């Protein structure tokens, strides 16, 4: 770290600007939570205050009083959870195959996984809509889960590959000499070793699935009991006359689980990125 | 969002294949530079069908939900496919390049394409500048400010696009937002003008995407051994010289990855534009290709035109991917 040769006044300047920037970056989140707790009259004031003297749960009551809000929350969890587990498992197998096996078309496959990452998912909404319709999957959680597994996979495989590669081949040799089968090596030795990589990968697939707005909007059209959180938020967001309290309370409810998840895996995420980055 | 896999860029040559067979398979791995001594690829097909067994679930999912839809997208873009055909009222007819001709003959398309490219470019430049600057800043401060900045950035990163969009709208709201008060702008409406609406979306996009760049580049800088930097400093190199001649070359693979990821990411922005400008702004002034395609397909049931726009996006992103692959190859990435 280049710290030793930074002179003192510079370090003080750097540290105070780091704190200021941190405050600025966190400000939107602070405002979101603050507005969620402001009483109805106060939020629509043309002199917005950065605090509130009478925190109120009214907005949250409105959000949770909304029909099926809990259901939307569970749906979101179910969709994101299924996608994370399924894509982690499938990607682990695939990453192992392209890293630890030698076979024809291996390089071709790797390039295809790379190219697949670039496919603009949004552009596929149209064909996926017809695919789901023909399969009778419109208005089901499956229509959200399946595409998201597919879109998480290329990145997950590409990222996990680095972690699998880092496990020395000699370990596999040793396991084989000790009489372990390939499957046993895979699940009892390799899997625990690349677990940090799986966590880092899962963060990405969780975020992209939890955030999904387009597919939920396009594929869940009539049976709203199958909707997810972004749709619940939109109930309060009418562009002409938004219920800001409701929007901010719903946003808070939608953001907090992700924040908790991030804080929980923070170390692993940063070291995971570092692990994928350093030699 | 996606990967950063620099490990492979400077990876030591992989251990000799366990069975140590002859190495005739060089042609199977089209790496540009000659394979260094000691790298002996195993003969192809050594592992028979087992790898395909491991790959089967991934290939099935990708084939059914990615490759096939891409094929369908291309197909629909050559058909006459609107509400009438979808409901079965009229037969589906082949239109050849008709949709593309219609698209390319439309002034709005070129306007949206230009706006998309400029908007994405501005987002990429700002995201990279902010992300890299803050990554460097992170290495210069002690634990407490570092943790504060890291946590704030993780918070912005974790915020779903739709909630980030609504919160930024509230912050910049003409009547109830704090920003206009702080800046003394009265009841200026940010979403009314074309440029200021794009600027507002840009700020939100940079806010939620710089953390990925910052954390990745920070991890990259930390991976540079301290001794190398100390040696350079001892040799009397200036800060700038150290950055240019030592850090930058070592960070190049990381920078390539975050740049390409940002390009791909910002080119595909949908939620922010859709929510913050109410579906593309007043009279479509803030449309980008993605939202344009969505509006064509789902709002006016012109599925074939929407698909043609999708194909154009796909082609542009594929071009970016090819550039990316070339860069990786040039850096000696072994696939």
XYZ file of C-alpha atoms in Angstrom:
614
model
C 0.000 0.000 0.000
C 1.446 3.359 -0.944
C 0.603 4.878 2.418
C 4.105 5.291 3.883
C 5.099 8.095 1.581
C 2.031 10.286 1.908
C 2.844 13.424 3.854
C 0.785 14.423 6.843
C -1.198 17.468 5.666
C -2.143 15.588 2.548
C -3.345 12.665 4.585
C -5.574 14.880 6.679
C -7.034 16.434 3.541
C -7.524 12.989 2.044
C -9.203 11.660 5.151
C -11.594 14.547 5.570
C -12.572 14.419 1.911
C -13.094 10.647 2.202
C -15.487 11.226 5.092
C -17.303 14.003 3.213
C -17.666 11.858 0.113
C -18.903 8.962 2.216
C -21.574 11.246 3.670
C -22.576 12.455 0.206
C -22.778 8.904 -1.146
C -24.875 7.783 1.807
C -27.138 10.843 1.675
C -29.757 9.436 -0.750
C -30.138 6.373 1.466
C -30.445 8.578 4.548
C -33.079 10.678 2.812
C -34.976 7.562 1.791
C -35.193 6.219 5.342
C -35.867 9.681 6.763
C -38.712 10.314 4.324
C -40.182 6.913 5.098
C -40.469 7.937 8.738
C -41.718 11.485 8.169
C -45.380 12.102 8.942
C -47.588 12.678 5.903
C -47.768 16.472 6.117
C -44.074 17.010 6.656
C -42.838 15.193 3.582
C -44.842 17.478 1.312
C -43.343 20.626 2.704
C -41.481 23.026 0.454
C -38.910 23.518 3.220
C -37.677 19.950 3.583
C -35.789 19.401 6.830
C -32.962 16.891 7.186
C -34.539 15.504 10.367
C -37.990 14.845 11.693
C -39.358 15.659 15.114
C -42.294 13.288 14.925
C -41.215 10.012 13.379
C -44.251 8.121 12.255
C -44.946 4.624 11.000
C -47.906 5.723 8.896
C -46.135 5.195 5.574
C -45.055 1.698 6.581
C -48.601 0.936 7.715
C -49.856 2.034 4.316
C -47.280 -0.135 2.573
C -47.937 -3.238 4.629
C -51.655 -2.548 4.568
C -51.509 -2.735 0.802
C -53.088 -5.915 -0.349
C -50.569 -8.712 -0.799
C -47.481 -6.656 -0.004
C -46.166 -9.482 2.165
C -46.844 -11.830 -0.689
C -44.751 -9.665 -3.049
C -41.926 -9.669 -0.555
C -42.004 -13.467 -0.265
C -42.201 -13.782 -4.049
C -39.111 -11.606 -4.423
C -37.250 -13.675 -1.825
C -38.363 -16.912 -3.430
C -37.339 -15.833 -6.925
C -33.971 -14.400 -5.867
C -33.236 -17.333 -3.523
C -34.013 -19.959 -6.148
C -31.939 -18.168 -8.765
C -28.960 -17.828 -6.402
C -28.975 -21.495 -5.372
C -29.635 -22.898 -8.825
C -27.136 -20.732 -10.660
C -24.426 -21.269 -8.020
C -24.821 -25.043 -8.310
C -25.017 -25.180 -12.084
C -22.166 -22.683 -12.466
C -19.951 -24.647 -10.071
C -20.349 -27.788 -12.158
C -19.756 -25.917 -15.409
C -16.784 -23.963 -14.069
C -15.233 -27.199 -12.859
C -15.750 -28.768 -16.254
C -14.083 -25.948 -18.187
C -11.217 -25.646 -15.703
C -10.390 -29.168 -14.642
C -11.167 -31.164 -17.726
C -9.566 -31.147 -21.118
C -11.948 -31.659 -23.971
C -12.708 -30.535 -27.451
C -14.424 -27.167 -27.850
C -13.356 -26.090 -24.349
C -11.988 -22.760 -25.582
C -14.963 -22.276 -27.867
C -17.296 -22.789 -24.929
C -15.393 -20.297 -22.796
C -15.637 -17.676 -25.500
C -19.338 -18.429 -25.807
C -19.828 -17.893 -22.080
C -18.032 -14.586 -22.403
C -20.123 -13.510 -25.369
C -23.292 -14.623 -23.593
C -22.598 -12.069 -20.870
C -22.882 -9.297 -23.388
C -26.300 -10.261 -24.704
C -28.614 -7.383 -23.855
C -31.052 -9.177 -21.622
C -33.580 -6.405 -22.087
C -33.716 -7.032 -25.810
C -34.747 -10.632 -25.100
C -37.888 -9.550 -23.292
C -39.885 -9.839 -26.525
C -38.961 -13.426 -27.497
C -39.040 -14.517 -23.845
C -42.522 -13.101 -23.541
C -43.738 -15.326 -26.388
C -41.725 -18.283 -25.097
C -43.336 -17.962 -21.666
C -46.744 -17.460 -23.194
C -46.446 -20.584 -25.334
C -45.209 -22.571 -22.344
C -48.119 -21.286 -20.280
C -45.691 -19.689 -17.854
C -46.863 -16.084 -18.012
C -47.970 -14.809 -14.609
C -45.940 -17.428 -12.775
C -42.797 -17.004 -10.722
C -41.188 -19.495 -13.070
C -41.245 -16.891 -15.823
C -38.979 -14.767 -13.633
C -36.807 -17.528 -12.170
C -35.839 -19.358 -15.356
C -34.565 -16.388 -17.403
C -32.660 -15.035 -14.434
C -30.848 -18.331 -13.929
C -29.855 -18.212 -17.571
C -28.640 -14.613 -17.348
C -26.688 -15.153 -14.133
C -24.914 -18.245 -15.410
C -22.375 -16.901 -17.917
C -21.001 -14.393 -15.448
C -21.075 -16.871 -12.573
C -19.183 -19.480 -14.605
C -16.632 -16.941 -15.777
C -16.034 -15.661 -12.269
C -15.969 -19.064 -10.548
C -13.502 -20.322 -13.115
C -10.861 -18.144 -11.495
C -11.542 -19.645 -8.093
C -11.544 -23.240 -9.309
C -8.337 -22.586 -11.205
C -6.660 -21.339 -8.034
C -7.044 -24.743 -6.383
C -3.799 -26.562 -7.161
C -4.050 -29.577 -9.407
C -1.696 -31.363 -7.056
C -4.517 -31.483 -4.534
C -6.638 -33.443 -6.942
C -3.722 -35.760 -7.661
C -3.248 -36.342 -3.945
C -6.937 -37.019 -3.464
C -6.906 -39.486 -6.314
C -3.893 -41.292 -4.936
C -5.690 -41.499 -1.613
C -8.474 -43.243 -3.450
C -11.049 -40.471 -3.631
C -13.309 -40.564 -6.642
C -13.641 -37.517 -8.836
C -17.139 -36.791 -7.507
C -15.913 -37.050 -3.946
C -13.051 -34.665 -4.669
C -15.507 -32.302 -6.258
C -17.940 -32.058 -3.369
C -15.729 -32.640 -0.338
C -12.584 -30.775 -1.318
C -13.182 -28.438 -4.242
C -16.608 -27.162 -3.211
C -15.575 -25.905 0.261
C -12.427 -24.368 -1.188
C -14.252 -22.271 -3.779
C -17.075 -21.370 -1.404
C -15.895 -17.745 -1.012
C -16.060 -17.445 -4.779
C -19.582 -18.844 -4.728
C -20.574 -16.204 -2.187
C -19.160 -13.367 -4.291
C -20.885 -14.758 -7.382
C -24.151 -15.124 -5.520
C -24.127 -11.471 -4.547
C -24.202 -10.550 -8.206
C -26.987 -12.941 -9.143
C -28.993 -11.974 -6.066
C -28.756 -8.265 -6.841
C -29.660 -8.564 -10.496
C -32.646 -10.790 -9.709
C -33.881 -8.814 -6.706
C -33.639 -5.603 -8.735
C -35.448 -6.931 -11.753
C -38.145 -4.589 -12.876
C -38.493 -5.222 -16.590
C -39.368 -8.929 -16.503
C -41.731 -8.544 -13.587
C -43.421 -5.734 -15.478
C -43.588 -7.658 -18.743
C -44.324 -11.247 -17.691
C -46.624 -10.784 -14.691
C -49.464 -9.003 -16.368
C -52.743 -10.230 -15.009
C -52.202 -12.337 -11.882
C -50.776 -9.710 -9.558
C -50.452 -12.166 -6.679
C -47.361 -13.388 -8.551
C -45.759 -9.954 -8.611
C -42.543 -8.924 -6.945
C -41.496 -5.925 -4.855
C -40.762 -3.408 -7.639
C -44.379 -3.720 -8.698
C -45.555 -3.095 -5.144
C -43.461 0.051 -5.075
C -45.011 1.308 -8.273
C -48.452 1.205 -6.664
C -47.391 4.286 -4.699
C -45.458 5.934 -7.494
C -47.827 7.788 -9.775
C -45.626 10.118 -11.826
C -48.139 12.955 -11.575
C -48.880 12.676 -7.888
C -46.536 10.290 -6.115
C -47.258 9.198 -2.553
C -43.664 9.923 -1.542
C -44.092 8.524 1.955
C -45.377 5.235 0.573
C -42.710 5.089 -2.139
C -39.918 5.729 0.380
C -41.286 3.239 2.905
C -41.601 0.579 0.193
C -38.107 1.471 -1.053
C -36.741 1.109 2.452
C -38.369 -2.296 2.866
C -36.991 -3.345 -0.503
C -33.461 -2.048 0.086
C -32.835 -3.133 3.660
C -32.665 -6.903 3.000
C -30.084 -6.305 0.275
C -28.116 -4.006 2.566
C -28.134 -6.616 5.333
C -27.034 -9.269 2.853
C -24.243 -6.971 1.627
C -22.996 -6.164 5.103
C -23.050 -9.860 6.011
C -20.965 -10.883 3.015
C -18.993 -7.616 2.807
C -15.658 -9.146 3.717
C -16.166 -12.082 1.414
C -17.329 -9.833 -1.382
C -14.319 -7.550 -1.261
C -11.914 -10.445 -0.792
C -13.822 -12.321 -3.468
C -13.308 -9.489 -5.930
C -9.742 -9.233 -4.689
C -9.360 -12.970 -5.055
C -10.550 -12.763 -8.616
C -8.250 -9.850 -9.230
C -4.978 -10.732 -7.637
C -2.612 -13.383 -8.772
C -22.335 -6.289 -14.091
C -19.647 -8.846 -14.418
C -16.338 -10.443 -13.817
C -12.894 -9.380 -13.183
C -10.576 -12.152 -13.625
C -7.141 -10.815 -13.631
C -5.663 -13.794 -11.953
C -5.328 -15.419 -15.316
C -3.643 -12.432 -16.901
C -0.412 -12.917 -15.038
C -1.006 -16.476 -14.060
C 1.983 -18.729 -13.995
C 1.871 -21.381 -16.670
C -0.490 -24.087 -15.491
C 1.061 -27.186 -14.011
C 1.959 -29.817 -16.520
C -1.015 -32.055 -17.164
C -1.024 -34.900 -14.650
C -0.840 -37.708 -17.159
C 1.977 -35.950 -18.975
C 0.922 -37.096 -22.388
C 2.210 -35.636 -25.632
C 1.001 -32.165 -26.487
C -0.363 -31.957 -29.981
C -3.429 -29.860 -29.204
C -1.977 -26.401 -29.715
C -4.339 -25.768 -32.581
C -7.321 -26.287 -30.311
C -6.456 -23.237 -28.234
C -5.952 -20.288 -30.515
C -3.830 -18.230 -28.166
C -1.978 -15.663 -30.174
C 1.430 -15.640 -28.716
C 3.403 -18.851 -28.797
C 2.856 -21.041 -25.777
C 5.661 -20.535 -23.278
C 7.914 -23.427 -22.494
C 6.426 -25.739 -19.944
C 2.839 -25.280 -21.019
C 1.853 -28.564 -22.413
C -1.820 -28.816 -23.236
C -3.248 -32.225 -22.743
C -4.471 -34.104 -25.767
C -7.952 -33.122 -26.640
C -10.799 -35.304 -25.590
C -8.838 -36.959 -22.792
C -11.753 -36.779 -20.403
C -14.330 -38.220 -22.757
C -17.918 -37.472 -21.938
C -17.570 -36.565 -18.256
C -17.101 -32.799 -18.781
C -20.222 -32.673 -20.919
C -22.149 -34.298 -18.087
C -21.016 -31.470 -15.806
C -21.853 -28.902 -18.440
C -25.244 -30.341 -19.337
C -27.390 -28.304 -16.907
C -25.681 -25.048 -17.841
C -25.925 -25.737 -21.557
C -29.574 -26.768 -21.296
C -30.552 -23.588 -19.441
C -28.460 -21.326 -21.671
C -29.632 -23.009 -24.841
C -33.302 -22.769 -23.944
C -33.383 -19.345 -22.360
C -30.601 -17.439 -24.038
C -29.586 -18.900 -27.377
C -33.088 -19.794 -28.502
C -34.534 -16.384 -27.558
C -31.697 -14.675 -29.442
C -32.624 -16.750 -32.485
C -36.298 -15.841 -31.989
C -35.408 -12.178 -31.656
C -33.656 -12.282 -34.998
C -36.542 -14.181 -36.562
C -39.257 -11.811 -35.312
C -37.256 -8.855 -36.607
C -37.737 -10.224 -40.130
C -41.483 -10.794 -39.772
C -44.582 -8.708 -39.780
C -45.544 -9.253 -36.159
C -47.994 -6.930 -34.455
C -51.081 -7.364 -32.290
C -53.021 -8.823 -35.224
C -50.505 -11.639 -35.718
C -50.078 -12.257 -32.002
C -53.797 -12.766 -31.500
C -53.954 -14.954 -34.584
C -56.204 -12.588 -36.510
C -53.823 -12.315 -39.421
C -51.201 -14.687 -40.756
C -47.590 -13.982 -39.936
C -45.768 -12.825 -43.033
C -42.109 -12.618 -43.875
C -41.000 -9.056 -44.328
C -37.331 -9.494 -45.032
C -35.416 -6.379 -44.168
C -38.594 -4.320 -44.195
C -38.540 -3.629 -40.462
C -34.943 -2.501 -40.630
C -35.713 -0.261 -43.581
C -38.582 1.268 -41.622
C -36.375 1.700 -38.573
C -33.427 3.212 -40.402
C -35.773 5.512 -42.297
C -37.102 6.910 -39.043
C -35.427 10.054 -37.779
C -36.376 9.246 -34.209
C -34.372 6.014 -34.332
C -31.169 7.833 -35.245
C -31.851 10.402 -32.585
C -32.359 7.713 -29.954
C -29.273 5.825 -31.128
C -27.158 8.962 -30.852
C -28.625 9.794 -27.442
C -27.952 6.230 -26.255
C -24.329 6.291 -27.341
C -23.647 9.747 -25.892
C -25.487 8.989 -22.658
C -23.718 5.643 -22.207
C -20.342 7.243 -22.981
C -20.922 10.011 -20.443
C -21.992 7.443 -17.823
C -18.918 5.289 -18.489
C -16.475 8.190 -18.321
C -17.980 9.575 -15.101
C -18.288 6.156 -13.453
C -14.677 5.264 -14.246
C -13.319 8.652 -13.200
C -15.180 8.657 -9.889
C -14.517 4.963 -9.219
C -10.772 5.141 -9.918
C -10.264 8.414 -8.060
C -12.003 7.059 -4.979
C -10.104 3.755 -5.213
C -6.843 5.703 -5.069
C -8.236 7.805 -2.223
C -9.087 4.600 -0.331
C -5.440 3.560 -0.381
C -4.372 6.896 1.136
C -6.523 6.955 4.256
C -6.639 5.124 7.539
C -9.124 2.460 8.531
C -12.031 4.608 9.772
C -12.524 6.883 6.730
C -11.856 3.885 4.516
C -14.552 1.823 6.192
C -16.992 4.750 6.058
C -16.489 5.240 2.335
C -16.561 1.507 1.657
C -19.839 1.037 3.548
C -21.471 4.064 1.896
C -20.441 2.726 -1.508
C -21.732 -0.765 -0.695
C -25.009 0.869 0.298
C -25.298 2.635 -3.042
C -24.341 -0.584 -4.820
C -26.923 -2.614 -2.934
C -29.731 -0.194 -3.686
C -32.087 -1.660 -6.299
C -32.290 0.409 -9.473
C -35.945 1.172 -8.981
C -35.612 2.429 -5.415
C -32.500 4.412 -6.338
C -34.475 6.018 -9.144
C -37.373 7.084 -6.963
C -35.101 8.360 -4.178
C -33.115 10.507 -6.617
C -36.361 11.843 -8.027
C -37.404 12.879 -4.540
C -34.003 14.459 -3.856
C -34.365 16.566 -7.010
C -38.110 17.097 -6.758
C -39.118 20.637 -7.669
C -41.291 21.126 -4.608
C -40.244 18.692 -1.901
C -36.592 17.910 -2.707
C -33.657 19.161 -0.658
C -31.322 19.686 -3.634
C -33.132 22.701 -5.052
C -33.206 24.261 -1.570
C -29.496 23.683 -1.013
C -28.614 25.042 -4.449
C -31.170 27.858 -4.184
C -32.863 26.851 -7.432
C -36.419 27.583 -6.367
C -38.852 25.175 -8.009
C -36.685 24.311 -10.990
C -37.874 21.055 -12.578
C -35.023 18.707 -13.426
C -37.103 16.273 -15.447
C -38.583 18.898 -17.745
C -35.592 19.791 -19.889
C -33.975 17.168 -22.087
C -30.404 17.682 -20.906
C -31.181 18.172 -17.237
C -33.333 15.021 -17.229
C -30.476 13.042 -18.792
C -28.097 14.640 -16.287
C -30.290 13.566 -13.379
C -30.401 9.974 -14.619
C -26.650 10.085 -15.203
C -26.047 11.129 -11.600
C -28.136 8.220 -10.338
C -26.425 5.756 -12.658
C -22.960 6.932 -11.595
C -24.010 6.800 -7.947
C -25.055 3.167 -8.120
C -22.319 1.932 -10.455
C -19.114 3.620 -9.284
C -18.859 1.282 -6.244
C -18.197 -1.738 -8.458
C -15.358 0.123 -10.154
C -14.020 1.493 -6.882
C -13.983 -1.838 -5.048
C -12.505 -3.718 -7.992
C -9.754 -1.198 -8.706
C -9.027 -0.919 -4.981
C -8.668 -4.695 -4.793
C -6.393 -4.460 -7.820
C -4.154 -1.821 -6.265
C -3.941 -3.801 -3.042
C -2.811 -6.838 -4.972
C 0.281 -4.924 -6.128
C 3.065 -5.982 -3.770
C 4.149 -3.237 -1.363
C 7.809 -4.011 -2.023
C 7.476 -3.011 -5.662
C 6.091 0.400 -4.722
C 8.638 0.894 -1.962
C 11.455 -0.001 -4.304
C 10.190 2.530 -6.825
C 9.928 5.194 -4.112
C 13.436 4.377 -2.866
C 14.739 4.759 -6.394
C 13.406 8.304 -6.261
C 10.364 7.911 -8.510
C 7.705 10.594 -8.121
C 4.092 9.736 -7.272
C 3.043 10.378 -10.836
C 5.885 8.259 -12.174
C 4.974 5.429 -9.817
C 1.380 5.568 -10.967
C 2.268 5.730 -14.652
C 5.105 3.264 -14.825
C 4.346 0.808 -12.054
C 0.699 0.801 -11.033
C -1.021 1.538 -14.332
C 0.554 -1.353 -16.248
C -0.180 -3.773 -13.412
C -3.741 -2.522 -13.189
C -4.386 -2.599 -16.908
C -6.256 -5.912 -16.932
C -8.519 -4.717 -14.098
C -9.127 -1.415 -15.832
C -9.979 -3.183 -19.076
C -12.529 -5.331 -17.328
C -14.250 -2.528 -15.440
C -14.316 -0.364 -18.571
C -15.919 -3.029 -20.708
C -18.361 -3.945 -17.968
C -19.349 -0.307 -17.601
C -19.840 0.074 -21.342
C -22.082 -2.951 -21.491
C -23.920 -1.979 -18.362
C -24.537 1.665 -19.185
C -25.524 0.900 -22.721
C -28.363 -1.227 -21.338
C -29.735 1.132 -18.707
C -33.472 0.595 -18.573
C -35.045 0.962 -15.155
C -33.535 4.343 -14.343
C -34.607 5.951 -17.610
C -37.999 4.287 -17.540
C -38.834 5.288 -13.979
C -37.066 8.645 -13.700
C -38.299 10.103 -16.971
C -41.709 8.457 -16.916
C -41.072 6.013 -19.781
C -38.714 8.101 -21.881
C -39.320 11.724 -21.016
C -41.659 14.344 -22.365
C -42.439 13.447 -25.993
C -39.764 10.761 -25.879
C -36.937 13.255 -25.450
C -35.079 10.959 -23.031
C -35.459 7.654 -24.835
C -32.546 5.246 -25.052
C -32.564 2.172 -27.320
C -33.696 -0.194 -24.593
C -36.688 1.830 -23.543
C -37.441 2.637 -27.183
C -37.571 -1.074 -28.019
C -39.760 -1.745 -25.015
C -42.181 1.041 -25.923
C -42.386 -0.119 -29.533
C -43.000 -3.726 -28.544
C -45.151 -3.572 -25.456
C -46.811 -0.179 -25.612
C -47.632 -0.100 -29.322
C -47.504 -3.873 -30.020
C -44.981 -3.477 -32.836
C -43.062 -6.544 -31.779
C -41.123 -6.814 -35.018
C -39.844 -3.238 -34.811
C -38.947 -3.736 -31.140
C -37.044 -6.874 -32.086
C -35.189 -5.070 -34.864
C -34.041 -2.481 -32.301
C -33.011 -5.371 -30.032
C -30.935 -6.861 -32.853
C -29.204 -3.514 -33.405
C -28.322 -3.395 -29.697
C -27.119 -6.966 -29.782
C -24.844 -6.211 -32.728
C -23.373 -3.137 -31.070
C -22.679 -5.062 -27.867
C -21.196 -7.965 -29.810
C -18.814 -5.505 -31.446
C -17.799 -4.312 -27.976
C -17.281 -7.936 -26.943
C -15.002 -8.578 -29.891
C -12.874 -5.577 -28.926
C -12.796 -6.953 -25.363
C -11.687 -10.388 -26.557
C -8.939 -8.850 -28.651
C -7.723 -6.854 -25.665
C -7.701 -9.958 -23.484
C -5.757 -11.855 -26.111
C -3.257 -9.066 -26.521
C -2.642 -9.154 -22.798
C -1.887 -12.829 -23.086
C -4.990 -14.022 -21.330
C -5.159 -17.767 -21.493
C -8.732 -18.886 -21.893
